[in-house]
mmCIF file of C-alpha atoms in Angstrom:
data_model
loop_
_atom_site.group_PDB
_atom_site.id
_atom_site.type_symbol
_atom_site.label_atom_id
_atom_site.label_comp_id
_atom_site.label_asym_id
_atom_site.label_seq_id
_atom_site.Cartn_x
_atom_site.Cartn_y
_atom_site.Cartn_z
ATOM 1 C CA UNK R 1 12.364 30.211 8.049
ATOM 2 C CA UNK R 2 11.725 33.163 5.721
ATOM 3 C CA UNK R 3 9.142 33.155 2.943
ATOM 4 C CA UNK R 4 11.730 32.727 0.271
ATOM 5 C CA UNK R 5 13.060 29.567 1.971
ATOM 6 C CA UNK R 6 9.485 28.105 2.316
ATOM 7 C CA UNK R 7 8.866 28.820 -1.415
ATOM 8 C CA UNK R 8 12.237 26.975 -2.417
ATOM 9 C CA UNK R 9 11.254 24.044 -0.347
ATOM 10 C CA UNK R 10 7.756 23.996 -1.918
ATOM 11 C CA UNK R 11 9.241 24.279 -5.468
ATOM 12 C CA UNK R 12 11.665 21.494 -4.616
ATOM 13 C CA UNK R 13 8.886 19.220 -3.424
ATOM 14 C CA UNK R 14 6.788 19.989 -6.475
ATOM 15 C CA UNK R 15 9.638 19.249 -8.890
ATOM 16 C CA UNK R 16 10.281 15.917 -7.196
ATOM 17 C CA UNK R 17 6.596 15.092 -7.427
ATOM 18 C CA UNK R 18 6.650 15.935 -11.076
ATOM 19 C CA UNK R 19 9.526 13.714 -11.734
ATOM 20 C CA UNK R 20 7.938 10.854 -9.725
ATOM 21 C CA UNK R 21 4.756 11.203 -11.658
ATOM 22 C CA UNK R 22 6.547 11.315 -15.063
ATOM 23 C CA UNK R 23 8.314 8.134 -14.082
ATOM 24 C CA UNK R 24 5.091 6.388 -13.014
ATOM 25 C CA UNK R 25 3.382 7.585 -16.201
ATOM 26 C CA UNK R 26 6.146 6.074 -18.404
ATOM 27 C CA UNK R 27 5.768 2.743 -16.402
ATOM 28 C CA UNK R 28 2.063 2.788 -16.771
ATOM 29 C CA UNK R 29 2.386 3.417 -20.465
ATOM 30 C CA UNK R 30 4.756 0.382 -20.869
ATOM 31 C CA UNK R 31 2.389 -1.752 -18.915
ATOM 32 C CA UNK R 32 -0.569 -0.547 -21.048
ATOM 33 C CA UNK R 33 1.332 -1.484 -24.239
ATOM 34 C CA UNK R 34 2.202 -4.884 -23.022
ATOM 35 C CA UNK R 35 -1.551 -5.473 -21.996
ATOM 36 C CA UNK R 36 -2.608 -4.346 -25.422
ATOM 37 C CA UNK R 37 -0.168 -6.671 -27.086
ATOM 38 C CA UNK R 38 -1.458 -9.459 -25.005
ATOM 39 C CA UNK R 39 -5.069 -8.528 -25.911
ATOM 40 C CA UNK R 40 -4.248 -8.403 -29.498
ATOM 41 C CA UNK R 41 -2.645 -11.849 -29.407
ATOM 42 C CA UNK R 42 -5.492 -13.421 -27.536
ATOM 43 C CA UNK R 43 -8.019 -11.658 -30.051
ATOM 44 C CA UNK R 44 -6.055 -13.182 -32.860
ATOM 45 C CA UNK R 45 -6.132 -16.732 -31.409
ATOM 46 C CA UNK R 46 -9.957 -16.422 -30.658
ATOM 47 C CA UNK R 47 -10.532 -15.296 -34.281
ATOM 48 C CA UNK R 48 -8.554 -18.084 -35.668
ATOM 49 C CA UNK R 49 -10.548 -20.589 -33.544
ATOM 50 C CA UNK R 50 -13.722 -19.155 -34.583
ATOM 51 C CA UNK R 51 -12.700 -19.233 -38.129
ATOM 52 C CA UNK R 52 -11.763 -22.987 -37.863
ATOM 53 C CA UNK R 53 -15.151 -23.716 -36.379
ATOM 54 C CA UNK R 54 -16.871 -21.954 -39.159
ATOM 55 C CA UNK R 55 -14.949 -23.964 -41.691
ATOM 56 C CA UNK R 56 -15.742 -27.166 -40.018
ATOM 57 C CA UNK R 57 -19.502 -26.360 -39.851
ATOM 58 C CA UNK R 58 -19.714 -25.200 -43.471
#
Protein backbone atom coordinates (compact mmCIF):
# COMPACT_ATOMS: atom_id res chain seq x y z
CA UNK A 1 0.00 0.00 0.00
CA UNK A 2 1.47 3.32 -0.97
CA UNK A 3 1.40 6.41 1.21
CA UNK A 4 -1.47 8.00 -0.73
CA UNK A 5 -3.69 4.96 -0.21
CA UNK A 6 -2.87 5.00 3.48
CA UNK A 7 -3.72 8.71 3.61
CA UNK A 8 -7.02 8.14 1.79
CA UNK A 9 -7.93 5.36 4.20
CA UNK A 10 -7.12 7.52 7.19
CA UNK A 11 -9.18 10.43 5.83
CA UNK A 12 -12.11 8.08 5.17
CA UNK A 13 -11.95 6.76 8.75
CA UNK A 14 -11.75 10.28 10.15
CA UNK A 15 -14.73 11.46 8.09
CA UNK A 16 -16.74 8.45 9.24
CA UNK A 17 -15.79 9.23 12.84
CA UNK A 18 -16.86 12.87 12.38
CA UNK A 19 -20.26 11.80 11.03
CA UNK A 20 -20.70 9.36 13.90
CA UNK A 21 -19.81 12.01 16.48
CA UNK A 22 -22.15 14.55 14.86
CA UNK A 23 -25.02 12.05 15.04
CA UNK A 24 -24.21 11.25 18.66
CA UNK A 25 -24.01 14.95 19.48
CA UNK A 26 -27.46 15.52 17.98
CA UNK A 27 -28.86 12.63 19.97
CA UNK A 28 -27.32 13.92 23.19
CA UNK A 29 -28.67 17.42 22.55
CA UNK A 30 -32.17 16.00 22.08
CA UNK A 31 -31.83 13.98 25.28
CA UNK A 32 -30.59 17.05 27.15
CA UNK A 33 -33.55 19.11 25.93
CA UNK A 34 -35.92 16.37 27.09
CA UNK A 35 -34.29 16.26 30.52
CA UNK A 36 -34.42 20.05 30.81
CA UNK A 37 -38.11 20.00 29.96
CA UNK A 38 -38.72 17.33 32.60
CA UNK A 39 -36.71 19.29 35.17
CA UNK A 40 -38.66 22.47 34.42
CA UNK A 41 -41.96 20.61 34.80
CA UNK A 42 -40.89 19.14 38.14
CA UNK A 43 -39.64 22.52 39.34
CA UNK A 44 -42.99 24.09 38.45
CA UNK A 45 -44.86 21.38 40.37
CA UNK A 46 -42.65 21.80 43.43
CA UNK A 47 -43.04 25.58 43.29
CA UNK A 48 -46.80 25.15 43.09
CA UNK A 49 -46.81 22.84 46.09
CA UNK A 50 -44.64 25.22 48.09
CA UNK A 51 -46.97 28.09 47.23
CA UNK A 52 -49.98 26.07 48.38
CA UNK A 53 -48.23 25.21 51.64
CA UNK A 54 -47.35 28.84 52.26
CA UNK A 55 -50.96 29.89 51.57
CA UNK A 56 -52.25 27.30 54.03
CA UNK A 57 -49.81 28.41 56.71
CA UNK A 58 -50.56 32.12 56.27
